[in-house]
Short mmCIF file of C-alpha atoms in Angstrom, two decimals:
data_model
loop_
_atom_site.label_atom_id
_atom_site.label_comp_id
_atom_site.label_asym_id
_atom_site.label_seq_id
_atom_site.Cartn_x
_atom_site.Cartn_y
_atom_site.Cartn_z
CA MET A 1 0.00 0.00 0.00
CA LEU A 2 1.34 3.42 -0.98
CA ILE A 3 0.50 5.03 2.37
CA ALA A 4 2.59 2.46 4.24
CA GLU A 5 5.40 2.98 1.71
CA ALA A 6 5.29 6.73 2.28
CA LYS A 7 5.59 6.20 6.03
CA ALA A 8 8.40 3.65 5.58
CA ASN A 9 10.28 6.22 3.47
CA CYS A 10 10.06 8.76 6.32
CA ALA A 11 7.46 10.99 4.65
CA ASN A 12 5.66 13.50 6.83
CA TYR A 13 2.92 14.36 4.31
CA VAL A 14 0.92 12.68 1.58
CA GLU A 15 -1.13 14.44 -1.07
CA PHE A 16 -4.40 13.15 -2.48
CA SER A 17 -5.66 14.60 -5.75
CA ASN A 18 -9.10 14.04 -7.15
CA ILE A 19 -9.84 15.12 -10.71
CA ARG A 20 -13.22 16.32 -12.02
CA LEU A 21 -14.12 17.24 -15.60
CA ALA A 22 -15.58 20.68 -16.29
CA ASP A 23 -17.79 21.20 -19.31
CA LEU A 24 -17.11 24.80 -20.23
CA SER A 25 -20.14 24.97 -22.52
CA THR A 26 -22.65 24.06 -19.77
CA GLY A 27 -20.76 24.88 -16.57
CA THR A 28 -21.32 21.38 -15.18
CA PHE A 29 -18.81 19.03 -13.53
CA SER A 30 -18.61 15.26 -13.81
CA ASP A 31 -16.29 12.37 -13.10
CA VAL A 32 -13.48 11.76 -15.58
CA ILE A 33 -14.20 8.57 -17.51
CA GLU A 34 -11.26 7.27 -19.50
CA ASN A 35 -11.51 4.08 -21.56
CA GLY A 36 -14.66 3.18 -19.63
CA VAL A 37 -12.95 3.55 -16.24
CA ASP A 38 -13.95 6.24 -13.74
CA GLN A 39 -10.77 8.13 -12.87
CA THR A 40 -12.45 10.23 -10.13
CA ALA A 41 -12.37 8.70 -6.67
CA PRO A 42 -15.62 8.97 -4.70
CA LEU A 43 -15.26 11.40 -1.78
CA ALA A 44 -15.95 8.54 0.64
CA ASP A 45 -12.85 6.77 -0.71
CA VAL A 46 -10.80 9.95 -0.34
CA ALA A 47 -11.99 10.24 3.26
CA ARG A 48 -10.93 6.64 3.96
CA ALA A 49 -7.49 7.32 2.45
CA VAL A 50 -7.14 10.43 4.62
CA ASP A 51 -8.03 8.43 7.72
CA LEU A 52 -5.56 5.66 6.81
CA ALA A 53 -2.76 8.15 6.23
CA GLN A 54 -3.44 9.95 9.49
CA ALA A 55 -3.54 6.62 11.33
CA GLN A 56 0.04 6.13 10.08
CA GLY A 57 0.99 9.50 11.57
CA LEU A 58 1.09 11.29 8.21
CA SER A 59 -0.26 14.75 7.58
CA VAL A 60 -2.48 15.14 4.51
CA MET A 61 -2.89 17.68 1.75
CA LEU A 62 -6.00 17.48 -0.45
CA LYS A 63 -5.74 18.87 -3.96
CA PRO A 64 -8.93 18.99 -6.00
CA GLN A 65 -8.16 19.23 -9.72
CA VAL A 66 -10.28 20.42 -12.62
CA ALA A 67 -9.77 19.29 -16.21
CA VAL A 68 -11.62 20.27 -19.37
CA HIS A 69 -12.06 18.81 -22.81
CA ASP A 70 -10.21 20.80 -25.42
CA PRO A 71 -10.59 19.43 -28.97
CA ALA A 72 -7.55 21.43 -30.08
CA TYR A 73 -5.34 19.07 -28.06
CA ASP A 74 -6.91 15.77 -29.16
CA GLN A 75 -4.01 15.04 -31.50
CA TYR A 76 -1.51 15.31 -28.61
CA ASN A 77 -3.45 13.64 -25.83
CA SER A 78 -4.92 10.14 -25.68
CA ALA A 79 -7.33 11.13 -22.90
CA PRO A 80 -10.68 12.83 -23.65
CA TRP A 81 -9.69 15.68 -21.31
CA ILE A 82 -6.72 17.91 -20.59
CA ASN A 83 -5.84 20.42 -17.92
CA MET A 84 -6.58 24.03 -18.76
CA VAL A 85 -3.51 24.82 -20.85
CA ASN A 86 -5.18 26.60 -23.75
CA PRO A 87 -5.53 30.33 -22.98
CA ALA A 88 -8.21 30.61 -25.68
CA LEU A 89 -10.68 28.44 -23.74
CA THR A 90 -13.79 30.32 -22.71
CA ILE A 91 -16.51 29.61 -20.19
CA ALA A 92 -19.89 29.93 -21.91
CA GLU A 93 -21.91 30.37 -18.70
CA PRO A 94 -19.54 31.85 -16.08
CA ALA A 95 -22.17 32.24 -13.34
CA ARG A 96 -23.22 28.60 -13.61
CA PHE A 97 -19.63 27.38 -13.89
CA PHE A 98 -18.47 29.26 -10.79
CA ALA A 99 -21.56 28.24 -8.78
CA ASN A 100 -20.80 24.60 -9.60
CA TYR A 101 -17.08 25.12 -8.97
CA LYS A 102 -17.93 26.57 -5.56
CA THR A 103 -20.04 23.48 -4.79
CA GLU A 104 -17.16 21.21 -5.85
CA LEU A 105 -14.65 23.07 -3.67
CA LEU A 106 -16.95 23.27 -0.66
CA GLN A 107 -17.50 19.50 -0.75
CA ARG A 108 -13.75 19.00 -0.58
CA ALA A 109 -13.30 21.73 2.03
CA ASN A 110 -15.96 20.09 4.20
CA LEU A 111 -14.19 16.75 3.86
CA ALA A 112 -10.92 18.45 4.82
CA GLU A 113 -12.52 20.08 7.85
CA GLN A 114 -14.31 16.92 9.02
CA HIS A 115 -11.11 14.85 8.77
CA HIS A 116 -8.74 17.52 10.14
CA VAL A 117 -6.71 17.71 6.92
CA ALA A 118 -3.66 19.92 7.30
CA LEU A 119 -3.73 21.53 3.84
CA LEU A 120 -6.26 22.11 1.08
CA SER A 121 -4.58 23.22 -2.16
CA ILE A 122 -6.75 25.04 -4.69
#
């Protein structure tokens, strides 16, 4: 298990990332599905990982990540999504996007608070 390995290697912290896909045309968020496999861990699984790491004496940093689909990068990327690297990307419905983004972040912030996570990186 990676948590035990981190502890055995004298780590003090572990970082857990969880990626969500943003649809910039609708402002909605969803799990990242790649080749039929859900790449987004359920928050309950993240919470269990946090608890396991803390039980090993490790501090935890949570890092929610947002990715978008950008057709311009399809030729370079085998995944149906990419991090926001194209400065020409636009958000069609900013109010809806940021309301949903706020919901996403607050879910992770609540998890961090409930499980006494040391750092939340946004």
